GROMACS .gro file of N, CA and C in nm:
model
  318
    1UNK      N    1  15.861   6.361  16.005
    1UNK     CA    2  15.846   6.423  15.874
    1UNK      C    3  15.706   6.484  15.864
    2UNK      N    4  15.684   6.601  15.966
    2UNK     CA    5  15.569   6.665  15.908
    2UNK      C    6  15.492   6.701  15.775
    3UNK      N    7  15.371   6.687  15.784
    3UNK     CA    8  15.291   6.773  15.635
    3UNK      C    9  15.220   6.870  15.698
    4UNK      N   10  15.225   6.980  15.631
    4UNK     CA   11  15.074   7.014  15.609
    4UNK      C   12  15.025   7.097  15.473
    5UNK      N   13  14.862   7.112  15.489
    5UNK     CA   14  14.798   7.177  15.393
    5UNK      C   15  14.742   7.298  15.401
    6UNK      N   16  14.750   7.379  15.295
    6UNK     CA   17  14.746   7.493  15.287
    6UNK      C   18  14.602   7.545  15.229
    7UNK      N   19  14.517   7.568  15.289
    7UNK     CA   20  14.365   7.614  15.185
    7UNK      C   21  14.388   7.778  15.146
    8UNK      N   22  14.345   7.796  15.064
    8UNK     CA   23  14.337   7.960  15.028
    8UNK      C   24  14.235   7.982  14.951
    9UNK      N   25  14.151   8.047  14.994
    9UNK     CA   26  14.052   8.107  14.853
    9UNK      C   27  14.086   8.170  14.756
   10UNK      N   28  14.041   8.159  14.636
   10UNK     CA   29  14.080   8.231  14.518
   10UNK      C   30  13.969   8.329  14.436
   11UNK      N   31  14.008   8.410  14.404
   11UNK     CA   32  13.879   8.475  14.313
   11UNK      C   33  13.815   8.432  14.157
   12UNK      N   34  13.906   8.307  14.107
   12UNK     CA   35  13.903   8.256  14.020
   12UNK      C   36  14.006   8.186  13.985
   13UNK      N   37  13.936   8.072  13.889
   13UNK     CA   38  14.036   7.963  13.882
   13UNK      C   39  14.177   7.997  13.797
   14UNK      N   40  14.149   8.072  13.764
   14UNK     CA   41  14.298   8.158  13.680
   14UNK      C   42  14.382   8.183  13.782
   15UNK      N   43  14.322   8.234  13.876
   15UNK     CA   44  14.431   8.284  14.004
   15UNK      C   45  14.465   8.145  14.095
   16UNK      N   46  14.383   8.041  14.107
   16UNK     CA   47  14.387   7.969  14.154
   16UNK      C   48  14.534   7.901  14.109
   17UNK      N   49  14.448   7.868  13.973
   17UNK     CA   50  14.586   7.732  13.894
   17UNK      C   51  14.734   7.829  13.850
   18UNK      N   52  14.719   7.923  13.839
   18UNK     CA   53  14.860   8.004  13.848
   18UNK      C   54  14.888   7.990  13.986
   19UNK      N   55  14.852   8.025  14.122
   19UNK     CA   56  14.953   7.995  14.259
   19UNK      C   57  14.957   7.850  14.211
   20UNK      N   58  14.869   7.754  14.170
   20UNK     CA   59  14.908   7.580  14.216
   20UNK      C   60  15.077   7.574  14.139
   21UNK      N   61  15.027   7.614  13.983
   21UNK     CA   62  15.146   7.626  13.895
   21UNK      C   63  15.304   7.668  13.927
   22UNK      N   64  15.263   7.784  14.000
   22UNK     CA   65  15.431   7.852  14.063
   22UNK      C   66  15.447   7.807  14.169
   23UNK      N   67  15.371   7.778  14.265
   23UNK     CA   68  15.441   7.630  14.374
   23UNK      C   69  15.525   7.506  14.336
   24UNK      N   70  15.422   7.455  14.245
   24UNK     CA   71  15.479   7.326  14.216
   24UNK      C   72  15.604   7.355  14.158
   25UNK      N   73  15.602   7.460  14.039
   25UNK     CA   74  15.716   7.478  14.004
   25UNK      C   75  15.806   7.517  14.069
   26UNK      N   76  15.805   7.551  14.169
   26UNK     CA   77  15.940   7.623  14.248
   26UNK      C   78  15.946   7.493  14.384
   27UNK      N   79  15.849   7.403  14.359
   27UNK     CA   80  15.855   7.319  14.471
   27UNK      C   81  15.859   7.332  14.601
   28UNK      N   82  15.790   7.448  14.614
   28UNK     CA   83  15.731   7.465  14.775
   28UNK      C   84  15.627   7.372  14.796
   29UNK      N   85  15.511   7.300  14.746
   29UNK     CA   86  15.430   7.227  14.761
   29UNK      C   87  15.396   7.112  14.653
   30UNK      N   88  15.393   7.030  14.668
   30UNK     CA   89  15.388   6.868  14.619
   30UNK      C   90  15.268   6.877  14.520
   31UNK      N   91  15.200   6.932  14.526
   31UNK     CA   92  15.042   6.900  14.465
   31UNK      C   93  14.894   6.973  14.533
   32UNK      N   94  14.780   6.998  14.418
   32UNK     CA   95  14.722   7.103  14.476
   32UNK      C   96  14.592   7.037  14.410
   33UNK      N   97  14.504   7.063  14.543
   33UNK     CA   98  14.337   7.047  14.458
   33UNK      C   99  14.250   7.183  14.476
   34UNK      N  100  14.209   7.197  14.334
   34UNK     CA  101  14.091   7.296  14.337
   34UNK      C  102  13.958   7.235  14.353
   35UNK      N  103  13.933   7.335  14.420
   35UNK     CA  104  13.758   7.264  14.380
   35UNK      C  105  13.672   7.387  14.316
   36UNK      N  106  13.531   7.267  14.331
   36UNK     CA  107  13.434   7.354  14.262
   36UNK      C  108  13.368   7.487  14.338
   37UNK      N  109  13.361   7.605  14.263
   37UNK     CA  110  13.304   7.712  14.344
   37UNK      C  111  13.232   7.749  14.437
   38UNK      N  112  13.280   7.805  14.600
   38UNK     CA  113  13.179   7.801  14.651
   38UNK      C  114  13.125   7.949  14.681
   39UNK      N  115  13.012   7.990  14.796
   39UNK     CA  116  12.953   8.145  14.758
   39UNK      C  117  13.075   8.171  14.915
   40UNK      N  118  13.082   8.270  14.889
   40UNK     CA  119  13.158   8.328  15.016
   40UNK      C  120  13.103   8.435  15.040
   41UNK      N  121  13.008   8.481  15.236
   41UNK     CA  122  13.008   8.602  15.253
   41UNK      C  123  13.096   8.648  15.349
   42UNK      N  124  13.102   8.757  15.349
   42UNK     CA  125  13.230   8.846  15.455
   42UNK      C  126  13.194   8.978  15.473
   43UNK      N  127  13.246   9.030  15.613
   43UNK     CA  128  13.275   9.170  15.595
   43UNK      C  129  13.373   9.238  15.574
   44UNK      N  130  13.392   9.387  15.432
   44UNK     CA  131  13.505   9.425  15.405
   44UNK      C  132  13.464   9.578  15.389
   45UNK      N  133  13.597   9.637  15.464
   45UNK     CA  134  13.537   9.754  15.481
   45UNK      C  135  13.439   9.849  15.475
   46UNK      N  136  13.370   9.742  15.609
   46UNK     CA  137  13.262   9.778  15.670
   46UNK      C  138  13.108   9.732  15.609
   47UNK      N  139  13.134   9.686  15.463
   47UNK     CA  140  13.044   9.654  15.388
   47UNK      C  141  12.983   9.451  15.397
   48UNK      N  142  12.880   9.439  15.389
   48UNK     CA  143  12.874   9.292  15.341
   48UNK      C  144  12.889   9.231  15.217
   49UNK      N  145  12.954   9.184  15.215
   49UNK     CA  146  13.002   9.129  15.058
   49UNK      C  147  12.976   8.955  15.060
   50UNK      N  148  12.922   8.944  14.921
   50UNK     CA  149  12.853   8.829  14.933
   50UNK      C  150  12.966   8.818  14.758
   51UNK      N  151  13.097   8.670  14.758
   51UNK     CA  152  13.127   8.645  14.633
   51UNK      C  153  13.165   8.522  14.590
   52UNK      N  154  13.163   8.479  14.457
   52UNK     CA  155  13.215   8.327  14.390
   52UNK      C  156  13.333   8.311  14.436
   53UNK      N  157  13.411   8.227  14.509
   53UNK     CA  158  13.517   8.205  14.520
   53UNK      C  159  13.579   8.059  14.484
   54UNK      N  160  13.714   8.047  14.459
   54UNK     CA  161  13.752   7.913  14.414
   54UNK      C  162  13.853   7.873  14.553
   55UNK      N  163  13.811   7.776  14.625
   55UNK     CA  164  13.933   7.703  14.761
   55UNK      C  165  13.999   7.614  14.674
   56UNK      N  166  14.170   7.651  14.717
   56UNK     CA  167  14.308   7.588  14.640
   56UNK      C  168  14.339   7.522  14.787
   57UNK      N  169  14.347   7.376  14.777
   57UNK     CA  170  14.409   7.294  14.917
   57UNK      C  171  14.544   7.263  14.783
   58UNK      N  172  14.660   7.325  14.894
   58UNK     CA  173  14.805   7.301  14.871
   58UNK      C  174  14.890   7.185  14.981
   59UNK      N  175  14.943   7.112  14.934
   59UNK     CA  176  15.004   6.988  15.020
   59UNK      C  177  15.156   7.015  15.026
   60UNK      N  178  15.227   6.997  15.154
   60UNK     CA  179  15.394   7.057  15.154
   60UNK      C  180  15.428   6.995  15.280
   61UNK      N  181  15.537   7.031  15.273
   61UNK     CA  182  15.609   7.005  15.362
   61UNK      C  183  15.597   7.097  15.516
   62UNK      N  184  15.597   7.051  15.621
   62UNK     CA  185  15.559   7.212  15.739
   62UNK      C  186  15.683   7.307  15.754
   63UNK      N  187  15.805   7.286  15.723
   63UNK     CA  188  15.898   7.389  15.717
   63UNK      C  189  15.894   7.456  15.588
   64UNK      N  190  15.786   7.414  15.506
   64UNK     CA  191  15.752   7.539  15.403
   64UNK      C  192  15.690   7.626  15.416
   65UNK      N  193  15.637   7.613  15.429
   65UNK     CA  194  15.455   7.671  15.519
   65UNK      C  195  15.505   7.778  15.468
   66UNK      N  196  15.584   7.897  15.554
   66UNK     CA  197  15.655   8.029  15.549
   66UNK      C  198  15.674   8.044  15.405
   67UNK      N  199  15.779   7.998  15.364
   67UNK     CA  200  15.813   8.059  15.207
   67UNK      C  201  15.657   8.041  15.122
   68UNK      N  202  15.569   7.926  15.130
   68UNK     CA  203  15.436   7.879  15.038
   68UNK      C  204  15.342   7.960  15.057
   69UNK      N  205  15.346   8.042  15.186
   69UNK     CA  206  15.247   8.150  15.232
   69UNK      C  207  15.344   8.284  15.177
   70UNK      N  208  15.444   8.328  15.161
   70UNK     CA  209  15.486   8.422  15.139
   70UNK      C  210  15.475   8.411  14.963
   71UNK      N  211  15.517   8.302  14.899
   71UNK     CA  212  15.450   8.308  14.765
   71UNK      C  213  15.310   8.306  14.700
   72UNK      N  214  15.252   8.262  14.816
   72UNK     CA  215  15.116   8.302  14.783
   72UNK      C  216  15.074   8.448  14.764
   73UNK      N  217  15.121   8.513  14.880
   73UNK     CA  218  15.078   8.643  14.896
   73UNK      C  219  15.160   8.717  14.781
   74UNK      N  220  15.242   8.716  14.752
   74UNK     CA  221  15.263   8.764  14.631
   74UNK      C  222  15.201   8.734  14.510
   75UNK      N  223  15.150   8.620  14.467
   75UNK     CA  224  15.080   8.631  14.375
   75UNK      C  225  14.938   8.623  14.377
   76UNK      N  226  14.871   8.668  14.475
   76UNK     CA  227  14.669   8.660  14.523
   76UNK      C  228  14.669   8.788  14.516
   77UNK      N  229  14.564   8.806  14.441
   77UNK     CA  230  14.550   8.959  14.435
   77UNK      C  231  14.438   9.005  14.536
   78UNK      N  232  14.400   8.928  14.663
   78UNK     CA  233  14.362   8.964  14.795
   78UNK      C  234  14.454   9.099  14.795
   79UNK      N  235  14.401   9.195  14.910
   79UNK     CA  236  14.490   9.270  14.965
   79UNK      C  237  14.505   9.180  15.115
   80UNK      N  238  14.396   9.092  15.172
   80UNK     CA  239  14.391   9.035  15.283
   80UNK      C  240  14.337   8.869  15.220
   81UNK      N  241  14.506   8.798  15.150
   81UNK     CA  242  14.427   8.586  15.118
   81UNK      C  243  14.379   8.548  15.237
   82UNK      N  244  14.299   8.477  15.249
   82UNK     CA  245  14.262   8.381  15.336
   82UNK      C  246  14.338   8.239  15.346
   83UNK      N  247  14.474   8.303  15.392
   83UNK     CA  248  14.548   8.087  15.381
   83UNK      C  249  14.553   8.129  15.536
   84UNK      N  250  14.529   7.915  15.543
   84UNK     CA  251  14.494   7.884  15.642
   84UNK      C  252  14.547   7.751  15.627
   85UNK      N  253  14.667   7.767  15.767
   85UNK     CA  254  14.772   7.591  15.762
   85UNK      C  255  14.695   7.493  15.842
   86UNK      N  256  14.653   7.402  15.824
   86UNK     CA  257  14.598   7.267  15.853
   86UNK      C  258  14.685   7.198  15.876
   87UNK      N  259  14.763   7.151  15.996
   87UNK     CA  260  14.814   7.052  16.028
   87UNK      C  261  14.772   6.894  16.026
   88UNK      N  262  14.831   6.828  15.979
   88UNK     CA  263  14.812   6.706  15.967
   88UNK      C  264  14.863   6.607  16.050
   89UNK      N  265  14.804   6.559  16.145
   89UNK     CA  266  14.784   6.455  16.245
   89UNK      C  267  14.868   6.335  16.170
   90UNK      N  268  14.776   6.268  16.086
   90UNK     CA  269  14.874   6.153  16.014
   90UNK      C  270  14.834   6.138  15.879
   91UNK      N  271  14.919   6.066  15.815
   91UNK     CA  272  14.923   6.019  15.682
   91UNK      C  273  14.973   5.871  15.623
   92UNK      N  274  14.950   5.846  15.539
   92UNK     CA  275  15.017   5.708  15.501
   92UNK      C  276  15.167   5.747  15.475
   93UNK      N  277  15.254   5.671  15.499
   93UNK     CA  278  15.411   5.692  15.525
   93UNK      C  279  15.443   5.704  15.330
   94UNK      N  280  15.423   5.624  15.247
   94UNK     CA  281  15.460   5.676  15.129
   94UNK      C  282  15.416   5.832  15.079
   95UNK      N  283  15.295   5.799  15.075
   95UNK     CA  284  15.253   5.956  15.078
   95UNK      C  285  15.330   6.100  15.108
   96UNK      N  286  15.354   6.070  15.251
   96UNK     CA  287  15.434   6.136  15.342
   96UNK      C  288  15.599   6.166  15.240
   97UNK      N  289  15.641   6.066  15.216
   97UNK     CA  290  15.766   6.045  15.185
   97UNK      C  291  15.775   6.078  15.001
   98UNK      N  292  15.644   6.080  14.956
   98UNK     CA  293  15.637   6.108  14.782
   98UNK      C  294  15.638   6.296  14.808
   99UNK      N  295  15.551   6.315  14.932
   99UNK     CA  296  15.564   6.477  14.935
   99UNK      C  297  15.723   6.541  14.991
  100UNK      N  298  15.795   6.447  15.020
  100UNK     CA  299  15.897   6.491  15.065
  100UNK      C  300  15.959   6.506  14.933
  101UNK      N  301  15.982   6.388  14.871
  101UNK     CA  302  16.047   6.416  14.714
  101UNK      C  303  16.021   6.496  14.613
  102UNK      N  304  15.896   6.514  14.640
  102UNK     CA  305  15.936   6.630  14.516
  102UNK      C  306  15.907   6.775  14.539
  103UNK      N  307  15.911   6.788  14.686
  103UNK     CA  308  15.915   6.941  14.709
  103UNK      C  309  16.136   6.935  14.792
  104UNK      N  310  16.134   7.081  14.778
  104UNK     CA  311  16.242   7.117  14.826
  104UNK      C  312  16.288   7.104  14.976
  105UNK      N  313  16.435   7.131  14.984
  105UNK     CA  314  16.447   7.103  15.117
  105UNK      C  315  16.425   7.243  15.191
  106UNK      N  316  16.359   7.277  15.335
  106UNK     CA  317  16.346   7.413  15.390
  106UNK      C  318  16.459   7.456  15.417
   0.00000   0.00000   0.00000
């Protein structure tokens, strides 16, 4: 019974807690932590960009992954999100088995 987690940066916590919101609700992913803002630099077309960003860690099932990344990208107003699947080695077996229940079957 695989997990894994999903990180994505957000441009704000509005964008953030709306993807956590339409996951959970559609039950692609079990539960979601935001955290507190961190600075993000990058290069984007061609430029250095230095911005506030909010990281959303999403928890699911691994035969979600696909649909939880495809709903993401529909609602991040990235033209390019940054999700990134973290496989998970191990977990405590309830845990494991509470994320099975209340997300959907793949």
């Amino acid at each position: 019974m695989p997990i894994i987690d999903i990180l994505v940066n957000c441009p704000s916590t509005q964008t953030a807690d709306a993807i956590s919101a339409a996951l959970i609700e559609q039950r692609l992913v079990a539960c979601s932590n935001r955290y507190p803002a961190i600075q993000s630099s990058y290069r984007w077309q061609g430029k250095l960009e230095h911005e506030e960003e909010h990281p959303l860690l999403l928890k699911t099932r691994a035969e979600l992954a696909q649909q939880a990344e495809d709903a993401i990208r529909a609602l991040h107003p990235y033209d390019v999100p940054p999700i990134i699947r973290l496989n998970i080695d191990g977990a405590n077996q309830d845990y494991i088995d509470w994320v099975y229940s209340v997300t959907r079957e793949g």
